[in-house]
Tab-separated table of C-alpha atoms and ligand atoms in Angstrom:
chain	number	residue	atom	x	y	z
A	250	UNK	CA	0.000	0.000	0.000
A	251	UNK	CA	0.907	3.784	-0.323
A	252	UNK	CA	2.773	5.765	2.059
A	253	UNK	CA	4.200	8.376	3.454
A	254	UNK	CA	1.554	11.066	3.842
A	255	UNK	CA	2.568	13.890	2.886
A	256	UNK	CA	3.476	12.270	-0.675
A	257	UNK	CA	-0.112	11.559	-1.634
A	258	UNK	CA	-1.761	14.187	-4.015
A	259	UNK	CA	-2.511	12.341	-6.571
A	260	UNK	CA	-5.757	11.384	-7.688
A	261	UNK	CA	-5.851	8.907	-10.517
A	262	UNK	CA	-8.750	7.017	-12.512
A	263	UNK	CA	-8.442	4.035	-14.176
A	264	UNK	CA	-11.387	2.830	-16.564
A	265	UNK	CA	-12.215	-0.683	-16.932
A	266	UNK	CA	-10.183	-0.929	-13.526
A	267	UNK	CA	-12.393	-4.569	-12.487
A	268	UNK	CA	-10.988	-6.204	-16.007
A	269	UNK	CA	-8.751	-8.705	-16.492
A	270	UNK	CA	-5.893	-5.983	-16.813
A	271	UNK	CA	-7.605	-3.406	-14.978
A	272	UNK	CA	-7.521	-5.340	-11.611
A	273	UNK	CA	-3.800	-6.141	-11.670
A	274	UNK	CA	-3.278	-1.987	-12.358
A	275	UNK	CA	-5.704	-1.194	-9.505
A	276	UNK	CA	-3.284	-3.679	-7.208
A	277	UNK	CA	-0.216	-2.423	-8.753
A	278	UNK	CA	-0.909	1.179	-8.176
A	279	UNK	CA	-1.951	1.222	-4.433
A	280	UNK	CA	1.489	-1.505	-4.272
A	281	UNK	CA	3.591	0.616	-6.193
A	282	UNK	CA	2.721	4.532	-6.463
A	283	UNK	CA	3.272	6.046	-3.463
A	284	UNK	CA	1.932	9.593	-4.429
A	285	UNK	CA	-1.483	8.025	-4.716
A	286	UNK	CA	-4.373	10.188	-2.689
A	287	UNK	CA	-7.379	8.900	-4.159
A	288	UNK	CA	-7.704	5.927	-6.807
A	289	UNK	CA	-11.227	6.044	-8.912
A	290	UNK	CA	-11.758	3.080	-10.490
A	291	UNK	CA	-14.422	2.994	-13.490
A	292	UNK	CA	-16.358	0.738	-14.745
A	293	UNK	CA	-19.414	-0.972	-16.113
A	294	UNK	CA	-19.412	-3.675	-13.826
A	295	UNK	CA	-17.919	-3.083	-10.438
A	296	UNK	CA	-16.152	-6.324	-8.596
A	297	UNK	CA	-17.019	-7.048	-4.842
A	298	UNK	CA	-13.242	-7.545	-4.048
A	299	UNK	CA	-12.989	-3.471	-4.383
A	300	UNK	CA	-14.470	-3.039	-0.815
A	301	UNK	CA	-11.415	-5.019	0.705
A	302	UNK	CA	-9.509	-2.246	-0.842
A	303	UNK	CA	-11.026	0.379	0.962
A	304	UNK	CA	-9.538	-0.199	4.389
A	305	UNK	CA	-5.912	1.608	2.977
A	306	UNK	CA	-4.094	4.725	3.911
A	307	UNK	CA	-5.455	5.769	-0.158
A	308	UNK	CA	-9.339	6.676	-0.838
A	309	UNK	CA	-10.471	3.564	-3.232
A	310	UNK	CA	-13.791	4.945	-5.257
A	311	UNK	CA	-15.695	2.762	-6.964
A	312	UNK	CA	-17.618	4.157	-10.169
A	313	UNK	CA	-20.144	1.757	-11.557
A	314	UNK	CA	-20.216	3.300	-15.314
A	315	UNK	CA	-20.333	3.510	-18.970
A	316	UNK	CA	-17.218	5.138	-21.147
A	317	UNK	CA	-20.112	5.483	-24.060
A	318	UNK	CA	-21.589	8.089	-22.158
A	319	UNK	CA	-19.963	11.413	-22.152
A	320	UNK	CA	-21.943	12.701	-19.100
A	321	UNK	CA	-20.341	9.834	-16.790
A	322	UNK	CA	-17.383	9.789	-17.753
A	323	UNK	CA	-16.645	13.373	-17.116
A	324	UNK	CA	-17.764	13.104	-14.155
A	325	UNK	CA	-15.199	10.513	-13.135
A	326	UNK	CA	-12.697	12.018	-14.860
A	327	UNK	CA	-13.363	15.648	-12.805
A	328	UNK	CA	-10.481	16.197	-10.718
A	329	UNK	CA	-8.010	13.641	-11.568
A	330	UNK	CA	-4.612	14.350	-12.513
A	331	UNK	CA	-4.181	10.880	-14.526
A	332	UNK	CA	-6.529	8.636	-16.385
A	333	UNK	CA	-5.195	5.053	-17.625
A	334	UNK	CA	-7.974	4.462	-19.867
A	335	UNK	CA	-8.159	0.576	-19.780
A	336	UNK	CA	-11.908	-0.034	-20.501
A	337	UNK	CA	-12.570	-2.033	-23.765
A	338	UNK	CA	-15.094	-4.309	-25.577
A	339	UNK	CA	-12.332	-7.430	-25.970
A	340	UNK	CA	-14.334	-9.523	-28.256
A	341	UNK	CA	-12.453	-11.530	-31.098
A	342	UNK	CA	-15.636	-14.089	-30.789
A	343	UNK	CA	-18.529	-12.540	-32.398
A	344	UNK	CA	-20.340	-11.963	-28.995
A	345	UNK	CA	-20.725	-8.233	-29.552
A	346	UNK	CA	-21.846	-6.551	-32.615
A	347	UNK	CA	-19.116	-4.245	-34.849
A	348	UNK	CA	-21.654	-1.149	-33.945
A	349	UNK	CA	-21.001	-1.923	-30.281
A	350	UNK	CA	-17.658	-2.345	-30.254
A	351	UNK	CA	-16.902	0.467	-31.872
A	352	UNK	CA	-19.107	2.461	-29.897
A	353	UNK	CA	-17.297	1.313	-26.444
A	354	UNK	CA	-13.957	1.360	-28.207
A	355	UNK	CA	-13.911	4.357	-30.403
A	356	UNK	CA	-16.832	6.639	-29.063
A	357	UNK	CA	-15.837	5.980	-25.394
A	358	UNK	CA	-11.914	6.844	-26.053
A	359	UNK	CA	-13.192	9.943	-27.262
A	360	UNK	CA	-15.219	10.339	-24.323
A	361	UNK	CA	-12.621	9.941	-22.317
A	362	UNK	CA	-10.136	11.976	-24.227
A	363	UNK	CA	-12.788	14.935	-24.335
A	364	UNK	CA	-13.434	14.880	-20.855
A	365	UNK	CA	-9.610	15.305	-19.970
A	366	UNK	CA	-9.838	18.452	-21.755
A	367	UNK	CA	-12.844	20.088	-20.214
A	368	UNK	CA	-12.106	19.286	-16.931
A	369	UNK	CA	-8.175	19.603	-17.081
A	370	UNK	CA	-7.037	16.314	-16.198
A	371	UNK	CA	-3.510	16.570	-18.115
A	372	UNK	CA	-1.997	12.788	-18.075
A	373	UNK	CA	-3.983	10.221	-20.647
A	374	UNK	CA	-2.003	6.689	-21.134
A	375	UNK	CA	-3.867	4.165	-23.401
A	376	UNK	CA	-4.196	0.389	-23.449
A	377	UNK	CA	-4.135	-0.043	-27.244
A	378	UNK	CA	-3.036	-3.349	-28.422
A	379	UNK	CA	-0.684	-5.375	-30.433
A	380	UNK	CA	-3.482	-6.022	-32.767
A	381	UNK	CA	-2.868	-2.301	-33.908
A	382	UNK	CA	-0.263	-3.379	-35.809
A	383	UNK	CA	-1.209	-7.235	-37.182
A	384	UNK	CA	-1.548	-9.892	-37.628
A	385	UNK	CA	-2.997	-7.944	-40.910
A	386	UNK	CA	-5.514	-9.234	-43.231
A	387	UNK	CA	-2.748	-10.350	-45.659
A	388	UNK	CA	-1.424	-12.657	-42.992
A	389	UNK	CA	2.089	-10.805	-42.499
A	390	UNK	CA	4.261	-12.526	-40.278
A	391	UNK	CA	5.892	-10.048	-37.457
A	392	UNK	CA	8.906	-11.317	-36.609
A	393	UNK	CA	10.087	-9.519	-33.655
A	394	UNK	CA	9.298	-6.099	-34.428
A	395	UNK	CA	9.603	-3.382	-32.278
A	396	UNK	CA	7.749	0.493	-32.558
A	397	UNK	CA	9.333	1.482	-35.997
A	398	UNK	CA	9.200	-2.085	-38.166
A	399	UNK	CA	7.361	-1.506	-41.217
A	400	UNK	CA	4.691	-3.288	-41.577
A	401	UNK	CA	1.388	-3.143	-43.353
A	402	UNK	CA	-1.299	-2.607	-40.790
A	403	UNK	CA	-4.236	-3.376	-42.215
A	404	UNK	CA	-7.791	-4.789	-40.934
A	405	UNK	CA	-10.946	-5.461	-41.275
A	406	UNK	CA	-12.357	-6.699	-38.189
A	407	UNK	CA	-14.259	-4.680	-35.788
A	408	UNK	CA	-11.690	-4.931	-32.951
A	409	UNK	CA	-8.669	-4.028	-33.971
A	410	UNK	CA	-10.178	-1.793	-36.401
A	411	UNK	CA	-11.675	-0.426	-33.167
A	412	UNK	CA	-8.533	-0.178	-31.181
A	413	UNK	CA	-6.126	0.988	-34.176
A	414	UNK	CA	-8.526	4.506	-34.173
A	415	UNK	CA	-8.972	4.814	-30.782
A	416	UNK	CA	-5.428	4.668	-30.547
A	417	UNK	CA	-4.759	6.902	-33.085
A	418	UNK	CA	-7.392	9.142	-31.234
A	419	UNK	CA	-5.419	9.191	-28.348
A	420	UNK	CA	-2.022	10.366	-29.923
A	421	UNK	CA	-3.310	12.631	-31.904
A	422	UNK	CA	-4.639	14.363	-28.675
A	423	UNK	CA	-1.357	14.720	-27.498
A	424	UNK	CA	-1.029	18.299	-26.783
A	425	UNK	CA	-4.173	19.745	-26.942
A	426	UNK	CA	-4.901	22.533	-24.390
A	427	UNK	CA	-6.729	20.881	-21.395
A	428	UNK	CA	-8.799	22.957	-19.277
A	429	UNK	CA	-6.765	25.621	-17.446
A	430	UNK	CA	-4.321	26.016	-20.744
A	431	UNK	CA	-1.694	23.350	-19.879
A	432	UNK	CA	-1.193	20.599	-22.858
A	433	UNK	CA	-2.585	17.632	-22.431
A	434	UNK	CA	0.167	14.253	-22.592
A	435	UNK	CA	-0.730	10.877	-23.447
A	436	UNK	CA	0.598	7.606	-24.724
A	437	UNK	CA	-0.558	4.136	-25.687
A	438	UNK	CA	0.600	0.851	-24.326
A	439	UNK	CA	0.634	-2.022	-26.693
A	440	UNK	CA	0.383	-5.536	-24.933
A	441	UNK	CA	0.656	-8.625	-27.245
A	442	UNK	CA	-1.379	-12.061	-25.982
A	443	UNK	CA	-1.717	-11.201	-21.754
A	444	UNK	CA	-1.605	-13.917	-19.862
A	445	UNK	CA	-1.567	-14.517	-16.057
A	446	UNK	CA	-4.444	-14.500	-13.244
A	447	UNK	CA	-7.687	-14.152	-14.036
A	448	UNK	CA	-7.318	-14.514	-18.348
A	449	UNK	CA	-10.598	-15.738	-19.243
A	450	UNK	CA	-9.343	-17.652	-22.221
A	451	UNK	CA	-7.246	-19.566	-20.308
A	452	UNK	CA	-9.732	-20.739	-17.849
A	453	UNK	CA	-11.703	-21.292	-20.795
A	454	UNK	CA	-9.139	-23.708	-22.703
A	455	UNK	CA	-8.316	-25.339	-19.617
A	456	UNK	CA	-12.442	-26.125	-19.075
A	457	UNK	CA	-12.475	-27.414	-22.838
A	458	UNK	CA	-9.101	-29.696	-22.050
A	459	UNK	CA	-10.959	-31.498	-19.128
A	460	UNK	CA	-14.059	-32.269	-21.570
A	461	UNK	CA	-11.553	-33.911	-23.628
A	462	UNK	CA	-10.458	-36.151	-21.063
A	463	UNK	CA	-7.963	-33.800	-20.360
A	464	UNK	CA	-6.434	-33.665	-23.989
A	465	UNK	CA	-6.176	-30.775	-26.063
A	466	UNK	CA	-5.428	-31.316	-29.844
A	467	UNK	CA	-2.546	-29.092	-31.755
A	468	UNK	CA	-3.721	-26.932	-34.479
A	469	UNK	CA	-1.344	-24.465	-34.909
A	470	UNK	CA	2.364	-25.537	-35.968
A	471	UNK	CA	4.724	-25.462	-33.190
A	472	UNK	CA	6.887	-23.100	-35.409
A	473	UNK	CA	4.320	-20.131	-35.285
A	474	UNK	CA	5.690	-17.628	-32.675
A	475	UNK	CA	2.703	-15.599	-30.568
A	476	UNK	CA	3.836	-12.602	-28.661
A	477	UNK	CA	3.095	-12.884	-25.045
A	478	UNK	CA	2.989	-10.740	-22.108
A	479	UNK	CA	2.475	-11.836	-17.822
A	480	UNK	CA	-0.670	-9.310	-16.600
A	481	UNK	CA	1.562	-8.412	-13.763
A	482	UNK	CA	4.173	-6.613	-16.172
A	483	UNK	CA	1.775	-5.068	-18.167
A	484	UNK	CA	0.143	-3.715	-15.168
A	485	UNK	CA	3.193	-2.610	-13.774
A	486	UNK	CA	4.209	-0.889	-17.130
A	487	UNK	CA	1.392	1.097	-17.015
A	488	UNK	CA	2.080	1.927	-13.134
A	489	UNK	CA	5.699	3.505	-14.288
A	490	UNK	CA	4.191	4.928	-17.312
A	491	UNK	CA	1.942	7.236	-15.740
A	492	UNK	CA	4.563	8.239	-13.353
A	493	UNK	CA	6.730	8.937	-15.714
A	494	UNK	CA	4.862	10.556	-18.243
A	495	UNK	CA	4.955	13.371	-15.658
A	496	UNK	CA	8.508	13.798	-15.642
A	497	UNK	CA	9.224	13.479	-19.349
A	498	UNK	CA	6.263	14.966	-21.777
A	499	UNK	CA	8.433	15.781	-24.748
A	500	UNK	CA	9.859	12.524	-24.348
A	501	UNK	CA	7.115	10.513	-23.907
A	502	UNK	CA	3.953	12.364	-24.863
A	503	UNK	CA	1.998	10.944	-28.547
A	504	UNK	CA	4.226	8.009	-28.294
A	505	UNK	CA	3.852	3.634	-28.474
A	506	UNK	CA	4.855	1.434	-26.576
A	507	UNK	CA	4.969	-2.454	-26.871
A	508	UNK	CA	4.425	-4.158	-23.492
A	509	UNK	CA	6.911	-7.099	-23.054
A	510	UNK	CA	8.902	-9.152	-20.876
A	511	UNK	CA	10.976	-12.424	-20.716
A	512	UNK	CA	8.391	-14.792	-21.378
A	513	UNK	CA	9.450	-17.549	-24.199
A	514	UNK	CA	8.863	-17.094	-27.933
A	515	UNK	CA	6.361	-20.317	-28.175
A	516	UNK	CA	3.568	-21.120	-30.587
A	517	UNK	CA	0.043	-19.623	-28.746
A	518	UNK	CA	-0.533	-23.752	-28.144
A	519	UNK	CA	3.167	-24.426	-26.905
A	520	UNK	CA	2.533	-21.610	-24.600
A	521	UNK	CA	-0.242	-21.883	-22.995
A	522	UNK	CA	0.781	-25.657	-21.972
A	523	UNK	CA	3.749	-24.116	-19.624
A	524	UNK	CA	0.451	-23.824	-17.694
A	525	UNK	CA	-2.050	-26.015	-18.232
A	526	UNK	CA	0.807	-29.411	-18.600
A	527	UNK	CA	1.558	-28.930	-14.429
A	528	UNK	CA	-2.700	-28.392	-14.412
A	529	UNK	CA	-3.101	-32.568	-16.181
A	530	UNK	CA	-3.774	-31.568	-19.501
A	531	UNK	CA	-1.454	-33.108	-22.795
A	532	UNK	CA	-0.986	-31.610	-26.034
A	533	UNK	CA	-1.947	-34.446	-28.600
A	534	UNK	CA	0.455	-34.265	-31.641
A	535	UNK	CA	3.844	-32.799	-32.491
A	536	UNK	CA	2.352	-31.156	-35.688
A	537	UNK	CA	-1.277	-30.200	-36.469
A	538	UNK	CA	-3.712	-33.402	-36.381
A	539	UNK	CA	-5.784	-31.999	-38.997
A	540	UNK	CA	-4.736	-29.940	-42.359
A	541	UNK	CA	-5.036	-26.216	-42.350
A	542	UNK	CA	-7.416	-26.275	-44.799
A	543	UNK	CA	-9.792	-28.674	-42.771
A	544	UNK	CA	-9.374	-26.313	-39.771
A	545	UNK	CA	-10.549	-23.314	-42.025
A	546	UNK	CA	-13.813	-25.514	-43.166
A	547	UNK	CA	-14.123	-25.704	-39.595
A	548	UNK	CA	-13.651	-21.804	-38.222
A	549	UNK	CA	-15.692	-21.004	-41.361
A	550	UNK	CA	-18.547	-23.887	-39.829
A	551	UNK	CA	-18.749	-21.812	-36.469
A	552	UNK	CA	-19.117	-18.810	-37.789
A	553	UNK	CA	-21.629	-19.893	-40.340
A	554	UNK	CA	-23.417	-21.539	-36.786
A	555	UNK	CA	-22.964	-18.098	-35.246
A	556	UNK	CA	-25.434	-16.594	-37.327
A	557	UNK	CA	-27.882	-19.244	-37.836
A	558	UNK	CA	-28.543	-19.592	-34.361
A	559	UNK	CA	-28.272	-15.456	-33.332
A	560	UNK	CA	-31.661	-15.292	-32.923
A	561	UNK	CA	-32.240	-17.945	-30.490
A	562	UNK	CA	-28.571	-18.042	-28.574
A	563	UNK	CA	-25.182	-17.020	-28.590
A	564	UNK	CA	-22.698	-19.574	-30.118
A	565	UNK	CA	-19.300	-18.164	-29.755
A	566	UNK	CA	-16.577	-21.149	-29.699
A	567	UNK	CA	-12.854	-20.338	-29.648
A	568	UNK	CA	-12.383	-21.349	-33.313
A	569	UNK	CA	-13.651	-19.089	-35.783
A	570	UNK	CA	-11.467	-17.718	-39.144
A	571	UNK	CA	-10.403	-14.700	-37.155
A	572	UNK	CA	-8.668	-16.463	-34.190
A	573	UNK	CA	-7.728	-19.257	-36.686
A	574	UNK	CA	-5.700	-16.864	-39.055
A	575	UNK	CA	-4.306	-14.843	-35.722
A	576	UNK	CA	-2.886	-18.142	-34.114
A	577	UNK	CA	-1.611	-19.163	-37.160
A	578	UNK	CA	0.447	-16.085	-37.985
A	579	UNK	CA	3.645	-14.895	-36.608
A	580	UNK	CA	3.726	-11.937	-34.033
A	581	UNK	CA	6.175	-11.140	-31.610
A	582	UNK	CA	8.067	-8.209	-30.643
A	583	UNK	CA	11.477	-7.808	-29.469
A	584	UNK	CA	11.983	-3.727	-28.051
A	585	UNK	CA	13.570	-1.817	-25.626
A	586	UNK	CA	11.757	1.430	-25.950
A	587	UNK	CA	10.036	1.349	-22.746
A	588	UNK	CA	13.160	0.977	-21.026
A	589	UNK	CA	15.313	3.275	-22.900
A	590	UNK	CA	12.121	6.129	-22.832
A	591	UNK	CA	10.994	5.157	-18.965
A	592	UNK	CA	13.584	3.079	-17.596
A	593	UNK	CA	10.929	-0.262	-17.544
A	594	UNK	CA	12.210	-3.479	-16.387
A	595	UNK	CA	9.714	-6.381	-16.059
A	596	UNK	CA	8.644	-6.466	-12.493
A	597	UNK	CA	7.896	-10.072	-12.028
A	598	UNK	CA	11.178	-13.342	-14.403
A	599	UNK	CA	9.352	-15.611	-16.298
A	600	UNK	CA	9.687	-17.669	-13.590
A	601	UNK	CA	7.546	-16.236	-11.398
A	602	UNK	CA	5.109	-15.187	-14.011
A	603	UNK	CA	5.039	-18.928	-14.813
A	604	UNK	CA	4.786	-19.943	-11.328
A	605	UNK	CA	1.636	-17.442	-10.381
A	606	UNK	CA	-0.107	-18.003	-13.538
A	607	UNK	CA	-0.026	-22.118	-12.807
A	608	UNK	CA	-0.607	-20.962	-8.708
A	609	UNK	CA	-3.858	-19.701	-9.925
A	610	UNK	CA	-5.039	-22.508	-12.536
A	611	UNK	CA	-4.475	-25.343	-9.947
A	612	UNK	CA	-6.599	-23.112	-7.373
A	613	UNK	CA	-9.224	-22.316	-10.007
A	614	UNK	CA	-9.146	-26.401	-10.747
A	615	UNK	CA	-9.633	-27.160	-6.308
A	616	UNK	CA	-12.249	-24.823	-6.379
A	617	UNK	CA	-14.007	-26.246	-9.109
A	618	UNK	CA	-13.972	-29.429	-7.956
B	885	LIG	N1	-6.316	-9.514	-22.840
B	885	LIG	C1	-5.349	-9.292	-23.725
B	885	LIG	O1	-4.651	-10.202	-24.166
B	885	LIG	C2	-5.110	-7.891	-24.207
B	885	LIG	C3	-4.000	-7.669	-25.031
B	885	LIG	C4	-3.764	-6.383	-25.502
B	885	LIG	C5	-4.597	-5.335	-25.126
B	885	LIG	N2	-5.660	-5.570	-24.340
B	885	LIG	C6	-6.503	-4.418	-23.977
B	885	LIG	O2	-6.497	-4.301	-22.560
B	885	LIG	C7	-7.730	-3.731	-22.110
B	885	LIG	C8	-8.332	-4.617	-21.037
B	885	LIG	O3	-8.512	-5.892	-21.614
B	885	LIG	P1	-8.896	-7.160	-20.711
B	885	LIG	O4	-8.292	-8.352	-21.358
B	885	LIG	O5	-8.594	-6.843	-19.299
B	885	LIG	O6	-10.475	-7.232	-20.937
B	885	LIG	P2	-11.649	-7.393	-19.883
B	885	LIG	O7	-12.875	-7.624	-20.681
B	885	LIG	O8	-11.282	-8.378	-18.819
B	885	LIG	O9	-11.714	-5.960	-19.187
B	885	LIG	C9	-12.333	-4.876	-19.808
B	885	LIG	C10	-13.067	-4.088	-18.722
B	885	LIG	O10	-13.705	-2.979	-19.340
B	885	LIG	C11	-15.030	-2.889	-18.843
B	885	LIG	N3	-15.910	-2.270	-19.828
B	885	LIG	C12	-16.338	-2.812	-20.994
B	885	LIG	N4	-17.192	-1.979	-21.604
B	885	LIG	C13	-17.310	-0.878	-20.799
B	885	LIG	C14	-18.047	0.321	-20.873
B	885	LIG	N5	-18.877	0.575	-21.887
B	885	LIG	N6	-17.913	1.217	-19.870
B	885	LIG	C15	-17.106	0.964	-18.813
B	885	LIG	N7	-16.380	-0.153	-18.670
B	885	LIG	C16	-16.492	-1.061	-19.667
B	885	LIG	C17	-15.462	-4.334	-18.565
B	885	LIG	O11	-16.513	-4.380	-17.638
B	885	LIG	C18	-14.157	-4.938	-18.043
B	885	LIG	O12	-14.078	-4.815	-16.641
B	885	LIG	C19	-8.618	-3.612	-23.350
B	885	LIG	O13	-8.595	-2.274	-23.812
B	885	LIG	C20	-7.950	-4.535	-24.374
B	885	LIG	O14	-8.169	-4.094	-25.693
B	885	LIG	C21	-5.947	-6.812	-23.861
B	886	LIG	C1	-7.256	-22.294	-33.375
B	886	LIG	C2	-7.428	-22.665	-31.933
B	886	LIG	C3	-6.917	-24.086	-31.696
B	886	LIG	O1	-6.204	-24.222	-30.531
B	886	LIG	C4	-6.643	-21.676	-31.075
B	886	LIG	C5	-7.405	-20.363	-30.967
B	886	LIG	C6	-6.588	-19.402	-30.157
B	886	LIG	C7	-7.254	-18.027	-30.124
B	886	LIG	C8	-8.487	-18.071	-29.226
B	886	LIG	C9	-6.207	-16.988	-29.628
B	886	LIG	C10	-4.957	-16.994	-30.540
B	886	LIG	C11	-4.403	-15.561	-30.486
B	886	LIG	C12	-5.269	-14.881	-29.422
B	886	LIG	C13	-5.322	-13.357	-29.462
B	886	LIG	C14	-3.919	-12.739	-29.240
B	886	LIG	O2	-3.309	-13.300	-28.084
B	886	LIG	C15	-3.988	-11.277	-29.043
B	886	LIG	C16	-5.123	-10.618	-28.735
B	886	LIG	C17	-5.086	-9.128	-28.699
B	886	LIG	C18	-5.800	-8.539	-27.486
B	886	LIG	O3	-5.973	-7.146	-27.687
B	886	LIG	C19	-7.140	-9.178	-27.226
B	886	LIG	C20	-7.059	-10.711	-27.202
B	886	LIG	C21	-6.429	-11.281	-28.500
B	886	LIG	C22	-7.331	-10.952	-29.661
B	886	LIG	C23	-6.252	-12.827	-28.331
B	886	LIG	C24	-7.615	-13.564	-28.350
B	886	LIG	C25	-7.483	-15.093	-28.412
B	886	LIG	C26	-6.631	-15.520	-29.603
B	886	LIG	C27	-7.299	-15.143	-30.900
C-alpha cells in the first residue's frame, strides 16, 4: 500500500479498472505509487473484491459506469490528474456486434479523451493493443518487431479496427490545451497475448481440455511464434508509465509502446501448456492433427453456426477464421523502448510469471472441484 503522507496528491482514474488488466493496475498502483491520494476506479461492472480495498491509507472509489456516455465519464474524470484508460469491448468471438464495439472502443476513447480536456485532467495513457499493428488481413508474419518495423497494418475486423482509431485518437490528442491552458500528454501501451491470473481464455481452454479427457489437440504448428505478455508486467508498465509521463512529456507524450517481458517465444498452443501441462492436460500431436485447410472448413462452420442460431442463442466457440488466421500467424516483438524512454524493467522473471499463472489454474481447478 501507499505511504508516506505527505506524498499523496494524486488522484488517478483508471477505466475498466475490475478487467482482467484493470484489476492487476488497480493492485499495482496502491502496491507501487506512493503519491497516490485517491484511486477512482471505473467501470461498467464493479467487482465485490474493491471493498477489501477500501480499508488503505489511499481513498479507493468505486464508479459503476459507462465510457459510451460522455456525461459519466466526465464526471469521473473531474479532478483527476491521470486517467489510464483501460476499458474495452475485448471480443475476437462474435459476442458483440461491430456497432457496439466500436461504440465502447472508439466513441468511449473519445469520451474519455474529451473529458480530460474540459475538466483539465492533463496525463492520458492508453491500453491499445498489439493487434494495432497485425496480424494484418494479408497474414504478415511479425517477426520480432519493435515500434518502428514496417509493416502493413491493415484490418478489417471490428476490434482491432476499433482499437487501431482509438489509438490513433489518443495520440493525436497529445497536446491539446486541457482545461486551465496546460497541454494535455498521453501515450498508448501495446500488450501482445496477456496472460496470467484471471485470463478468461485460459480458464476457458483449460475447461475445454478437461471435456476432452484432459487432452487438447494441436492446431497451430509449433513453429508459429505468438507474442506474449504476464498481466503483472503489463500492469506494472502502465504503473511507471503514468509516473513517468509526468517527468518526461516531450519525451514521452503521442508516443507507443509495446508491453513485453521475458516470457518464451512459443507457438500460442506451446505456450499456454507451460500452464495447463503442471494443471493434467497433454498436447496431442507434435504437428497439427488436422490440415489447415480442414481447420478453415471448420472456423468457417462456427461462424456460419454463429449466425444461424443469433436469434435464439449465442454460439461463440474459440475457433472461428479470425482467431484461426491470428494463431496461425507470426507476431512477436522484441523492443527496448520502454526501457530506454521510462527506464521499464519487467517487475515479475518468467519464472515467477510462470509460477503465479499455474498458482492460480491449480486453485481455479480445487475450487471447481
Ligand atoms: N487480454 C489481452 O490479451 C489484451 C492484449 C492487448 C490489449 N488488451 C486491452 O487491454 C484492455 C483490457 O482488456 P482485458 O483483457 O482486461 O479485458 P476485460 O474484458 O477483462 O476488461 C475490460 C473491462 O472494461 C469494462 N468495460 C467494458 N465496456 C465498458 C463500458 N462501456 N464502460 C465501462 N467499462 C467497460 C469491462 O466491464 C471490463 O471490466 C482492453 O482495452 C484490451 O483491448 C488486452
Ligand atoms: C485455433 C485454436 C486451436 O487451438 C486456437 C485459438 C486461439 C485463439 C483463441 C487466440 C490466438 C491468439 C489470441 C489473441 C492474441 O493473443 C492477441 C489478442 C489481442 C488482445 O488485444 C485481445 C485478445 C487477443 C485478440 C487474443 C484472443 C485469443 C486468440 C485469438
Amino acid at each position: 500500500m501507499a505511504d508516506s503522507a505527505q506524498a499523496q496528491k494524486l488522484v488517478y482514474l483508471v477505466t475498466g479498472g475490475c478487467g482482467f488488466l484493470g484489476e492487476h493496475v488497480v493492485r499495482m498502483l496502491l502496491q507501487q505509487e506512493p503519491r497516490l491520494r485517491e484511486l477512482r476506479i471505473f467501470d461498467l461492472h464493479l467487482g465485490p473484491w474493491l471493498e477489501e480495498l477500501k480499508t488503505g491509507p489511499v481513498q479507493v472509489t468505486a464508479i459503476q459506469g459507462d465510457v459510451t456516455q460522455a456525461h459519466e465519464v466526465a464526471a469521473a474524470v473531474a479532478g483527476a490528474h491521470v486517467v489510464i484508460h483501460t476499458a474495452g469491448l475485448v471480443d475476437v468471438f462474435g459476442r458483440a456486434s461491430p456497432e457496439t464495439i466500436h461504440e465502447v472502443n472508439v466513441q468511449g476513447t473519445k469520451n474519455v479523451i474529451e473529458a480530460c480536456v474540459q475538466t483539465g485532467t492533463q496525463f492520458l495513457v492508453y491500453t491499445s493493443s498489439m493487434e494495432v499493428v497485425g496480424p494484418n488481413i494479408k497474414g504478415h508474419p511479425f517477426y520480432r518487431g519493435n515500434e518502428d518495423t514496417p509493416y502493413e497494418a491493415v484490418h478489417r475486423h471490428p476490434y482491432p479496427s476499433s482499437k487501431a482509431r482509438a489509438e490513433q485518437l489518443v495520440l493525436e490528442a497529445n497536446g491539446r490545451k486541457v482545461r486551465g491552458g496546460l497541454p494535455l500528454v498521453t501515450c498508448a501501451l501495446r500488450p501482445t497475448g496477456i496472460y496470467g491470473e484471471g485470463h478468461q481464455i485460459m480458464r476457458d481452454i483449460y475447461y475445454q481440455g478437461l471435456r476432452l479427457g484432459g487432452r487438447l489437440f494441436r492446431a497451430i504448428p509449433a513453429s508459429v511464434e505468438h507474442g506474449r505478455v504476464y498481466v503483472g508486467n503489463v500492469a506494472w508498465m502502465h504503473v511507471l508509465v503514468a509516473r513517468e509521463l509526468q517527468q518526461r512529456p516531450a519525451l514521452m507524450g503521442g508516443q507507443v509502446y509495446f508491453c513485453y517481458d521475458k516470457s518464451p517465444y512459443k507457438s500460442y498452443e506451446d505456450f499456454n501448456m507451460e500452464f495447463l501441462g503442471p494443471c493434467g492436460l497433454r498436447l496431442v500431436g507434435t504437428r497439427p492433427l488436422l490440415p489447415y485447410w480442414l481447420l478453415m472448413f471448420l472456423a468457417a462452420l462456427n461462424a456460419l453456426l454463429q449466425w444461424l442460431l443469433r436469434p435464439l442463442l449465442l454460439y461463440a466457440p474459440l475457433l472461428n477464421p479470425y482467431t484461426l488466421a491470428m494463431a496461425n500467424t507470426t507476431f512477436t516483438v522484441s523492443t527496448n523502448k520502454a526501457q530506454r524512454h521510462f527506464g521499464y524493467e519487467p517487475l515479475f522473471s518468467w519464472e515467477e510469471s510462470r509460477t503465479r499463472t499455474i498458482r492460480w489454474m491449480q486453485a481455479m481447478d480445487s475450487s471447481a472441484q
